[in-house]
């Protein structure tokens, strides 16, 4: 899930934070995504300032490096958001698309961190939501992995990816279905 907005770069009126109940203390990560989604759902207006206002430094101790917690919390946020009974119809209609792309992003993140078994599990889960045929889905995974790598100023070693036993087992299972 690509987040063009970081809460550290947002200005939110206190009354809006009080209306939505602030950050969800049960979420170890992705609490910022949850907050922004709840604000948007309640109608909080937002405007873009098209300048870089905040720098985000990545280092080994970042909580976002805990890929398992990151994935668990992000999926919890999506489940929580899409379980709202009062979601507008256009948002309800994109649930499957959002879930598919989020699961593929999580899979890429697992790959990037060397968690190949988890990568394969999330890609397999994305099959529940894919709008594509099997072969198209596999091709889309590769394209998305390339895109996420470029966005993070990394290069994707396609041979490393496709030579992984976890990747090969997943592809074999998909072809057998």
Backbone as ProteinMPNN parsed JSONL, in Angstrom:
{"seq_chain_A": "XXXXXXXXXXXXXXXXXXXXXXXXXXXXXXXXXXXXXXXXXXXXXXXXXXXXXXXXXXXXXXXXXXXXXXXXXXXXXXXXXXXXXXXXXXXXXXXXXXXXXXXXXXXXXXXXXXXXXXXXXXXXXXXXXXXXXXXXXXXXXXXXXXXXXXXXXXXXXXXXXXXXXXXXXXXXXXXXX", "coords_chain_A": {"N_chain_A": [[0.856, -1.173, 0.0], [0.817, 2.018, -1.044], [1.697, 5.019, 0.455], [1.131, 8.255, 0.098], [1.105, 10.234, 1.96], [2.42, 11.124, 5.03], [1.814, 10.969, 8.469], [3.418, 12.525, 10.048], [3.853, 14.696, 8.516], [1.509, 16.035, 8.401], [-1.083, 18.381, 9.168], [-3.521, 18.479, 11.487], [-6.625, 19.39, 12.651], [-7.417, 19.707, 16.099], [-10.053, 19.161, 16.93], [-10.93, 17.398, 14.971], [-9.262, 15.208, 15.399], [-10.182, 14.474, 17.909], [-12.84, 13.798, 17.257], [-12.513, 11.427, 15.751], [-11.243, 9.855, 17.534], [-8.487, 9.767, 17.793], [-5.245, 8.161, 17.465], [-5.28, 4.609, 17.039], [-4.639, 2.735, 19.694], [-4.208, 0.017, 19.82], [-2.905, -0.775, 17.597], [0.255, -1.555, 16.552], [1.741, -0.825, 14.381], [1.04, 0.898, 11.29], [-0.876, 2.553, 12.253], [-1.06, 5.145, 11.434], [-2.091, 5.0, 8.838], [-4.589, 3.963, 9.431], [-5.661, 6.097, 10.953], [-5.767, 8.187, 9.011], [-7.555, 7.06, 7.158], [-9.88, 6.861, 8.744], [-10.335, 9.575, 9.295], [-10.828, 10.539, 6.694], [-13.124, 9.054, 6.059], [-14.954, 10.187, 7.789], [-15.245, 12.619, 6.668], [-13.328, 14.623, 6.833], [-11.742, 17.389, 5.571], [-9.033, 17.757, 3.258], [-5.947, 19.049, 2.056], [-3.375, 19.405, -0.402], [0.017, 20.184, -0.066], [2.347, 20.844, -2.216], [5.098, 20.339, -1.689], [8.096, 19.027, -0.319], [7.9, 18.28, 3.007], [8.683, 16.786, 5.125], [11.219, 14.562, 6.111], [11.956, 11.098, 5.857], [13.615, 8.748, 7.544], [15.161, 5.701, 7.017], [16.263, 2.955, 8.848], [17.969, 0.184, 10.359], [16.761, -0.294, 12.849], [14.159, 0.655, 12.607], [10.646, 0.466, 13.214], [9.161, -0.306, 11.068], [10.69, -2.162, 9.818], [10.095, -4.554, 10.908], [8.708, -6.915, 9.452], [6.663, -8.793, 9.777], [4.952, -7.811, 11.799], [4.284, -5.42, 10.562], [2.837, -6.328, 8.3], [0.711, -7.718, 9.529], [-0.569, -5.662, 11.013], [-1.252, -3.83, 8.974], [-3.051, -5.321, 7.427], [-5.008, -5.684, 9.337], [-5.899, -3.056, 9.635], [-7.058, -2.639, 7.095], [-9.107, -4.595, 7.153], [-10.613, -3.588, 9.267], [-11.358, -1.08, 8.23], [-12.838, -1.732, 5.85], [-14.907, -3.08, 7.005], [-16.709, -1.289, 7.937], [-20.046, -0.366, 8.095], [-21.199, 1.795, 6.863], [-19.831, 2.521, 4.568], [-19.301, 4.312, 1.572], [-20.724, 3.341, -1.568], [-18.944, 3.382, -3.915], [-16.458, 3.033, -2.647], [-16.787, 0.577, -1.384], [-16.822, -0.996, -3.641], [-14.182, -1.092, -4.475], [-12.817, -2.675, -2.741], [-11.781, -5.321, -3.164], [-9.782, -4.832, -5.076], [-8.073, -3.111, -3.65], [-7.299, -4.804, -1.561], [-5.991, -6.837, -3.007], [-3.785, -5.425, -4.187], [-2.533, -4.475, -1.883], [-1.791, -6.847, -0.583], [0.042, -7.82, -2.457], [1.958, -5.798, -2.321], [2.783, -6.155, 0.35], [3.868, -8.703, 0.072], [6.009, -8.114, -1.657], [7.486, -6.525, 0.096], [8.157, -8.388, 2.053], [9.785, -10.018, 0.491], [11.838, -8.171, -0.11], [12.979, -7.942, 2.398], [14.031, -10.411, 2.735], [12.4, -12.481, 3.535], [11.28, -15.005, 2.33], [9.481, -17.209, 2.405], [7.249, -16.074, 3.659], [6.711, -14.129, 1.766], [5.77, -15.714, -0.363], [3.46, -16.741, 0.843], [1.846, -14.443, 1.122], [1.555, -13.672, -1.538], [0.117, -15.864, -2.444], [-2.227, -15.5, -0.95], [-3.128, -13.211, -2.196], [-4.276, -14.149, -4.459], [-6.947, -14.63, -3.938], [-8.154, -12.248, -4.44], [-7.431, -11.339, -6.922], [-7.881, -9.707, -10.057], [-7.236, -10.903, -12.369], [-6.443, -13.535, -14.779], [-4.693, -16.618, -13.984], [-2.024, -16.742, -15.172], [-1.724, -14.083, -15.951], [-1.825, -12.898, -13.463], [0.54, -13.78, -12.237], [2.388, -12.525, -13.91], [1.671, -9.882, -13.333], [2.445, -9.767, -10.64], [5.245, -9.794, -10.907], [5.617, -7.412, -12.35], [4.614, -5.566, -10.477], [6.431, -5.986, -8.375], [8.727, -5.021, -9.617], [7.987, -2.325, -9.923], [7.629, -1.506, -7.209], [10.214, -1.861, -6.31], [11.638, 0.045, -7.828], [10.377, 2.388, -6.865], [11.461, 2.419, -4.362], [14.049, 2.89, -4.824], [15.591, 0.683, -5.547], [16.896, -2.236, -7.21], [15.383, -4.867, -8.992], [16.193, -8.184, -8.893], [15.385, -10.3, -11.117], [16.041, -12.908, -11.736], [16.962, -13.925, -9.299], [14.561, -13.78, -7.845], [12.797, -15.514, -9.342], [14.202, -17.879, -9.178], [14.001, -18.626, -6.58], [13.158, -21.165, -4.272], [10.711, -20.958, -2.911], [9.201, -19.283, -4.56], [9.1, -20.844, -6.883], [7.738, -23.124, -5.938], [5.26, -21.973, -5.314], [4.391, -21.109, -7.859], [4.219, -23.59, -9.129], [2.138, -24.763, -7.618], [0.049, -23.036, -8.282], [-0.22, -23.46, -11.018], [-1.129, -26.042, -10.916], [-3.654, -25.852, -9.981]], "CA_chain_A": [[0.0, 0.0, 0.0], [1.62, 3.225, -1.164], [1.155, 6.114, 1.248], [1.736, 9.523, -0.287], [1.039, 11.159, 3.081], [2.908, 10.653, 6.326], [1.16, 11.79, 9.498], [4.381, 13.5, 10.566], [3.801, 15.849, 7.634], [0.121, 16.506, 8.329], [-1.627, 19.252, 10.204], [-4.901, 18.051, 11.695], [-7.262, 20.149, 13.733], [-7.635, 18.908, 17.289], [-11.432, 18.687, 17.007], [-11.038, 16.216, 14.108], [-8.623, 14.093, 16.102], [-11.096, 14.063, 18.976], [-13.992, 13.137, 16.629], [-12.189, 10.064, 15.314], [-10.669, 9.119, 18.653], [-7.021, 9.736, 17.744], [-4.617, 6.927, 16.994], [-5.732, 3.351, 17.631], [-3.558, 2.241, 20.542], [-4.004, -1.423, 19.653], [-2.088, -1.005, 16.402], [1.685, -1.298, 16.748], [2.137, -0.156, 13.148], [-0.049, 1.273, 10.373], [-1.85, 3.394, 12.948], [-1.198, 6.368, 10.65], [-3.023, 4.689, 7.749], [-5.899, 3.842, 10.078], [-6.119, 7.442, 11.307], [-6.111, 8.924, 7.793], [-8.774, 6.457, 6.607], [-11.025, 7.259, 9.578], [-10.571, 11.002, 9.056], [-11.45, 10.667, 5.368], [-14.466, 8.479, 6.127], [-15.819, 11.124, 8.509], [-15.4, 13.837, 5.886], [-12.314, 15.639, 7.125], [-11.171, 17.943, 4.339], [-7.569, 17.73, 3.195], [-5.363, 19.771, 0.926], [-1.988, 19.031, -0.65], [1.061, 21.177, -0.223], [3.196, 20.089, -3.134], [6.515, 20.49, -1.361], [8.552, 18.074, 0.687], [7.851, 18.926, 4.314], [9.2, 15.867, 6.127], [12.11, 13.494, 5.649], [11.723, 9.831, 6.558], [14.877, 8.022, 7.539], [15.056, 4.26, 7.254], [17.442, 2.334, 9.429], [17.677, -1.19, 10.752], [15.922, -0.328, 14.034], [12.8, 1.141, 12.338], [9.581, -0.511, 13.459], [8.675, -0.798, 9.778], [11.542, -3.289, 9.399], [9.477, -5.777, 11.421], [7.783, -7.186, 8.356], [5.491, -9.562, 10.219], [4.055, -6.873, 12.479], [3.818, -4.495, 9.532], [1.807, -7.004, 7.507], [-0.441, -8.005, 10.397], [-1.269, -4.413, 11.332], [-1.822, -3.254, 7.762], [-4.243, -6.101, 7.071], [-6.017, -5.377, 10.361], [-6.444, -1.741, 9.277], [-7.961, -2.818, 5.949], [-10.304, -5.315, 7.62], [-11.368, -2.639, 10.09], [-11.916, -0.053, 7.355], [-13.862, -2.26, 4.953], [-16.027, -3.637, 7.766], [-17.655, -0.211, 8.245], [-21.338, -0.583, 7.423], [-21.619, 3.008, 6.166], [-18.905, 2.883, 3.486], [-19.956, 4.652, 0.3], [-20.698, 2.254, -2.561], [-17.71, 3.343, -4.714], [-15.361, 2.493, -1.834], [-17.057, -0.862, -1.241], [-16.518, -1.658, -4.914], [-12.738, -1.237, -4.701], [-12.225, -3.472, -1.663], [-10.994, -6.421, -3.705], [-8.605, -4.247, -5.722], [-7.188, -2.61, -2.591], [-6.743, -5.974, -0.867], [-5.031, -7.484, -3.906], [-2.559, -4.634, -4.307], [-1.88, -4.42, -0.576], [-1.138, -8.136, -0.361], [1.214, -7.899, -3.338], [2.965, -4.908, -1.735], [3.316, -6.832, 1.539], [4.715, -9.791, -0.438], [7.266, -7.505, -2.098], [8.217, -6.078, 1.284], [8.725, -9.606, 2.634], [10.882, -10.371, -0.413], [12.905, -7.198, 0.091], [13.598, -8.201, 3.698], [14.57, -11.771, 2.73], [11.421, -13.409, 4.132], [10.733, -15.562, 1.103], [8.305, -18.027, 2.695], [6.151, -15.146, 3.908], [6.406, -13.541, 0.464], [4.941, -16.669, -1.103], [2.152, -16.824, 1.508], [1.048, -13.254, 0.796], [1.184, -13.758, -2.955], [-0.959, -16.861, -2.527], [-3.445, -14.85, -0.44], [-3.591, -12.213, -3.163], [-5.062, -14.844, -5.488], [-8.373, -14.51, -3.58], [-8.645, -10.931, -4.842], [-6.896, -10.93, -8.215], [-8.838, -9.508, -11.156], [-6.594, -11.461, -13.555], [-6.248, -14.979, -14.918], [-3.492, -17.054, -13.263], [-0.783, -16.319, -15.831], [-1.685, -12.62, -15.865], [-1.538, -12.554, -12.069], [1.976, -13.992, -12.031], [3.038, -11.425, -14.631], [1.421, -8.663, -12.572], [3.309, -9.798, -9.454], [6.59, -9.39, -11.313], [5.557, -5.979, -12.682], [4.463, -4.812, -9.227], [7.709, -6.069, -7.664], [9.624, -4.077, -10.293], [7.533, -0.971, -9.596], [7.932, -1.217, -5.803], [11.667, -1.758, -6.197], [12.013, 1.362, -8.374], [9.908, 3.409, -5.93], [12.345, 2.4, -3.194], [15.405, 3.068, -5.355], [16.245, -0.621, -5.548], [16.717, -2.952, -8.469], [14.832, -6.203, -8.795], [16.919, -9.266, -9.556], [14.32, -11.207, -11.533], [16.551, -14.287, -11.668], [16.926, -14.315, -7.888], [13.162, -13.997, -7.496], [12.204, -16.705, -9.972], [14.959, -19.067, -8.775], [13.705, -18.964, -5.191], [12.305, -22.361, -4.129], [9.376, -20.538, -2.472], [8.533, -18.786, -5.763], [8.865, -21.979, -7.777], [6.675, -23.945, -5.349], [4.018, -21.241, -5.468], [4.003, -21.171, -9.265], [3.827, -24.975, -9.389], [0.801, -24.948, -7.02], [-0.934, -22.262, -9.074], [-0.431, -24.156, -12.294], [-1.83, -27.303, -10.652], [-5.052, -25.562, -9.587]], "C_chain_A": [[0.892, 1.223, 0.0], [0.941, 4.346, -0.395], [1.824, 7.414, 0.839], [1.767, 10.527, 0.856], [1.552, 10.463, 4.335], [2.28, 11.552, 7.384], [2.124, 12.806, 10.092], [4.426, 14.753, 9.702], [2.406, 16.426, 7.507], [-0.175, 17.487, 9.457], [-3.107, 18.907, 10.309], [-5.461, 18.842, 12.867], [-7.581, 19.215, 14.892], [-9.066, 18.369, 17.362], [-11.645, 17.462, 16.106], [-10.394, 15.002, 14.772], [-9.514, 13.571, 17.223], [-12.31, 13.324, 18.407], [-13.709, 11.684, 16.275], [-11.526, 9.243, 16.414], [-9.155, 8.986, 18.614], [-6.488, 8.433, 17.169], [-5.2, 5.717, 17.716], [-4.556, 2.745, 18.391], [-3.289, 0.75, 20.426], [-3.128, -1.748, 18.448], [-0.64, -0.62, 16.685], [2.251, -0.534, 15.551], [0.888, 0.13, 12.332], [-1.148, 2.078, 11.054], [-2.07, 4.7, 12.2], [-2.171, 6.161, 9.493], [-4.44, 4.622, 8.301], [-6.477, 5.221, 10.395], [-6.576, 8.209, 10.062], [-7.391, 8.369, 7.169], [-10.008, 6.867, 7.416], [-11.356, 8.733, 9.405], [-11.301, 11.211, 7.725], [-12.887, 10.172, 5.394], [-15.448, 9.41, 6.836], [-15.954, 12.463, 7.786], [-14.412, 14.936, 6.177], [-11.686, 16.093, 5.811], [-9.645, 17.916, 4.414], [-7.127, 18.525, 1.977], [-3.901, 19.371, 0.81], [-1.111, 20.268, -0.701], [2.14, 20.463, -1.02], [4.691, 20.359, -2.927], [6.86, 19.439, -0.32], [8.618, 18.809, 2.018], [8.516, 18.075, 5.399], [10.131, 14.865, 5.457], [11.858, 12.251, 6.487], [12.993, 9.015, 6.441], [14.618, 6.555, 7.85], [16.372, 3.771, 7.837], [17.02, 0.991, 10.0], [16.74, -1.28, 11.955], [14.497, 0.176, 13.822], [11.774, 0.056, 12.655], [9.044, -1.066, 12.152], [9.532, -1.934, 9.243], [11.011, -4.616, 9.938], [8.358, -6.143, 10.456], [6.531, -7.933, 8.79], [4.477, -8.658, 10.918], [3.462, -5.893, 11.482], [2.663, -5.107, 8.754], [0.542, -7.222, 8.326], [-1.255, -6.74, 10.673], [-1.929, -3.8, 10.099], [-3.081, -3.998, 7.338], [-5.373, -5.877, 8.084], [-6.692, -4.034, 10.065], [-7.429, -1.877, 8.121], [-9.237, -3.539, 6.349], [-11.216, -4.376, 8.399], [-12.074, -1.602, 9.205], [-13.062, -0.604, 6.514], [-15.023, -2.925, 5.691], [-17.038, -2.562, 8.189], [-18.928, -0.416, 7.423], [-21.76, 0.611, 6.569], [-20.641, 3.451, 5.075], [-19.69, 3.256, 2.231], [-19.754, 3.514, -0.715], [-19.421, 2.239, -3.408], [-16.511, 2.775, -3.941], [-15.561, 0.992, -1.617], [-16.625, -1.617, -2.489], [-15.024, -1.83, -5.163], [-12.053, -2.091, -3.63], [-11.316, -4.565, -2.205], [-9.696, -5.92, -4.338], [-7.594, -3.782, -4.677], [-6.528, -3.782, -1.867], [-5.691, -6.673, -1.724], [-3.712, -6.708, -3.92], [-1.813, -4.522, -2.977], [-1.15, -5.727, -0.29], [0.101, -8.307, -1.234], [2.322, -6.986, -2.81], [3.6, -5.564, -0.507], [4.252, -7.965, 1.107], [6.055, -9.237, -0.914], [8.117, -7.103, -0.898], [8.87, -7.265, 1.983], [9.934, -10.055, 1.801], [12.088, -9.466, -0.168], [13.662, -7.457, 1.389], [14.136, -9.636, 3.82], [13.66, -12.811, 3.356], [10.639, -14.086, 3.003], [9.509, -16.459, 1.317], [7.071, -17.163, 2.92], [5.724, -14.47, 2.611], [5.439, -14.439, -0.297], [3.548, -16.781, -0.487], [1.273, -15.632, 1.147], [0.665, -13.219, -0.673], [0.04, -14.759, -3.134], [-2.279, -16.256, -2.041], [-4.002, -13.844, -1.431], [-4.436, -12.848, -4.264], [-6.566, -14.77, -5.214], [-8.989, -13.236, -4.168], [-8.236, -10.525, -6.258], [-7.996, -10.758, -9.263], [-8.362, -10.203, -12.441], [-6.711, -12.995, -13.603], [-4.919, -15.334, -14.248], [-2.193, -16.53, -13.882], [-0.639, -14.803, -15.775], [-1.326, -12.171, -14.452], [-0.048, -12.693, -11.795], [2.768, -12.871, -12.703], [2.858, -10.109, -13.875], [2.28, -8.622, -11.312], [4.695, -9.296, -9.803], [6.621, -7.893, -11.617], [5.442, -5.128, -11.418], [5.756, -4.833, -8.42], [8.72, -5.099, -8.285], [9.282, -2.651, -9.882], [7.896, -0.6, -8.155], [9.434, -1.071, -5.589], [12.133, -0.385, -6.679], [11.599, 2.471, -7.412], [10.814, 3.52, -4.705], [13.816, 2.478, -3.582], [16.231, 1.79, -5.256], [16.104, -1.233, -6.938], [16.206, -4.356, -8.126], [15.662, -7.195, -9.587], [15.896, -10.346, -9.89], [14.772, -12.658, -11.467], [16.553, -14.782, -10.227], [15.499, -14.653, -7.475], [12.648, -15.32, -8.052], [12.968, -17.988, -9.662], [14.694, -19.471, -7.325], [12.825, -20.211, -5.126], [10.868, -21.991, -3.739], [8.559, -20.026, -3.658], [8.155, -19.958, -6.656], [7.755, -22.889, -7.252], [5.319, -23.276, -5.51], [3.519, -21.329, -6.913], [3.542, -22.585, -9.627], [2.411, -25.238, -8.846], [-0.269, -24.226, -7.815], [-1.239, -22.967, -10.365], [-1.225, -25.445, -12.108], [-3.306, -27.08, -10.326], [-5.955, -25.6, -10.788]], "O_chain_A": [[1.646, 1.441, 0.948], [-0.252, 4.595, -0.572], [2.976, 7.651, 1.201], [2.398, 11.576, 0.729], [1.15, 9.342, 4.647], [2.222, 12.769, 7.208], [1.693, 13.845, 10.59], [4.983, 15.769, 10.118], [2.143, 17.222, 6.606], [0.406, 17.423, 10.541], [-3.853, 19.028, 9.337], [-4.844, 18.944, 13.927], [-7.97, 18.066, 14.683], [-9.275, 17.241, 17.808], [-12.446, 16.586, 16.434], [-10.931, 13.896, 14.707], [-9.589, 12.364, 17.455], [-12.766, 12.341, 18.992], [-14.556, 10.813, 16.472], [-11.277, 8.052, 16.23], [-8.594, 8.163, 19.339], [-7.197, 7.703, 16.477], [-5.571, 5.81, 18.886], [-3.587, 2.292, 17.782], [-2.253, 0.269, 20.884], [-2.662, -2.879, 18.303], [-0.356, 0.529, 17.023], [3.138, 0.306, 15.705], [-0.198, -0.349, 12.658], [-2.228, 2.261, 10.493], [-3.138, 5.303, 12.308], [-2.983, 7.037, 9.198], [-5.374, 5.16, 7.708], [-7.652, 5.478, 10.133], [-7.65, 8.81, 10.062], [-8.228, 9.14, 6.698], [-11.053, 7.182, 6.847], [-12.529, 9.104, 9.372], [-12.27, 11.966, 7.649], [-13.772, 10.801, 4.813], [-16.638, 9.419, 6.519], [-16.69, 13.341, 8.235], [-14.642, 16.084, 5.798], [-11.167, 15.284, 5.042], [-9.055, 18.037, 5.488], [-7.86, 18.648, 0.996], [-3.263, 19.036, 1.808], [-1.469, 21.275, -1.312], [2.78, 19.548, -0.501], [5.437, 20.578, -3.882], [6.007, 19.019, 0.463], [9.3, 19.826, 2.147], [8.869, 18.583, 6.463], [9.851, 14.383, 4.36], [11.579, 12.343, 7.682], [13.394, 8.635, 5.341], [13.942, 6.22, 8.823], [17.451, 4.134, 7.37], [15.827, 0.706, 10.107], [15.992, -2.25, 12.072], [13.694, 0.136, 14.754], [12.006, -1.125, 12.397], [8.524, -2.181, 12.123], [9.128, -2.608, 8.295], [11.426, -5.682, 9.483], [7.211, -5.73, 10.626], [5.456, -7.725, 8.228], [3.278, -8.74, 10.651], [2.276, -5.572, 11.549], [1.626, -4.468, 8.571], [-0.564, -6.942, 7.863], [-2.482, -6.751, 10.578], [-3.052, -3.303, 10.182], [-4.066, -3.379, 6.936], [-6.549, -5.88, 7.722], [-7.904, -3.893, 10.223], [-8.515, -1.298, 8.16], [-10.329, -3.146, 5.938], [-12.433, -4.373, 8.213], [-13.247, -1.293, 9.414], [-14.14, -0.011, 6.469], [-16.019, -3.294, 5.068], [-18.095, -2.881, 8.733], [-18.876, -0.614, 6.21], [-22.578, 0.469, 5.66], [-20.623, 4.623, 4.699], [-20.648, 2.57, 1.876], [-18.734, 2.826, -0.703], [-18.855, 1.165, -3.608], [-15.652, 2.113, -4.524], [-14.599, 0.226, -1.662], [-16.124, -2.738, -2.406], [-14.64, -2.651, -5.996], [-10.828, -2.208, -3.627], [-10.185, -4.711, -1.741], [-8.638, -6.521, -4.152], [-6.397, -4.035, -4.81], [-5.328, -3.748, -1.593], [-4.631, -7.055, -1.229], [-2.648, -7.282, -3.689], [-0.583, -4.481, -2.962], [-0.017, -5.715, 0.192], [1.098, -8.878, -0.793], [3.496, -7.355, -2.845], [4.82, -5.531, -0.347], [5.308, -8.163, 1.709], [7.107, -9.804, -0.622], [9.329, -7.319, -0.888], [10.003, -7.165, 2.452], [10.973, -10.423, 2.348], [13.216, -9.941, -0.035], [14.867, -7.213, 1.462], [14.635, -10.028, 4.875], [14.108, -13.913, 3.675], [9.475, -13.765, 2.762], [8.597, -16.462, 0.491], [5.984, -17.476, 2.435], [4.534, -14.259, 2.374], [4.418, -13.979, -0.81], [2.56, -16.902, -1.211], [0.08, -15.798, 0.893], [-0.433, -12.782, -1.017], [-0.894, -14.51, -3.896], [-3.325, -16.475, -2.65], [-5.215, -13.644, -1.501], [-5.219, -12.164, -4.923], [-7.37, -14.839, -6.143], [-10.202, -13.161, -4.368], [-8.655, -9.473, -6.742], [-8.924, -11.564, -9.342], [-9.014, -10.1, -13.48], [-7.033, -13.646, -12.609], [-4.109, -14.449, -13.973], [-1.363, -15.942, -13.188], [0.464, -14.296, -15.571], [-0.611, -11.186, -14.267], [0.556, -11.812, -11.184], [3.711, -12.336, -12.12], [3.792, -9.312, -13.787], [2.792, -7.562, -10.949], [5.262, -8.471, -9.086], [7.538, -7.188, -11.194], [6.096, -4.092, -11.301], [6.142, -3.817, -7.843], [9.474, -4.438, -7.571], [10.164, -1.864, -9.536], [8.411, 0.49, -7.904], [9.875, -0.253, -4.781], [12.932, 0.271, -6.012], [12.374, 3.394, -7.163], [10.918, 4.581, -4.09], [14.706, 2.177, -2.785], [17.416, 1.822, -4.923], [15.283, -0.789, -7.74], [16.563, -4.935, -7.1], [15.816, -7.063, -10.801], [15.579, -11.196, -9.058], [13.97, -13.544, -11.173], [16.189, -15.928, -9.961], [15.252, -15.677, -6.838], [12.123, -16.15, -7.308], [12.436, -19.08, -9.862], [15.118, -20.543, -6.893], [11.839, -20.302, -5.858], [9.919, -22.636, -4.184], [7.364, -20.302, -3.754], [7.022, -20.049, -7.127], [6.927, -23.37, -8.025], [4.331, -23.946, -5.811], [2.34, -21.597, -7.147], [2.568, -22.746, -10.362], [1.588, -25.856, -9.522], [-1.37, -24.745, -8.001], [-2.399, -23.062, -10.767], [-1.913, -25.892, -13.026], [-4.109, -28.01, -10.388], [-7.16, -25.383, -10.661]]}, "name": "protein", "num_of_chains": 1, "seq": "XXXXXXXXXXXXXXXXXXXXXXXXXXXXXXXXXXXXXXXXXXXXXXXXXXXXXXXXXXXXXXXXXXXXXXXXXXXXXXXXXXXXXXXXXXXXXXXXXXXXXXXXXXXXXXXXXXXXXXXXXXXXXXXXXXXXXXXXXXXXXXXXXXXXXXXXXXXXXXXXXXXXXXXXXXXXXXXXX"}
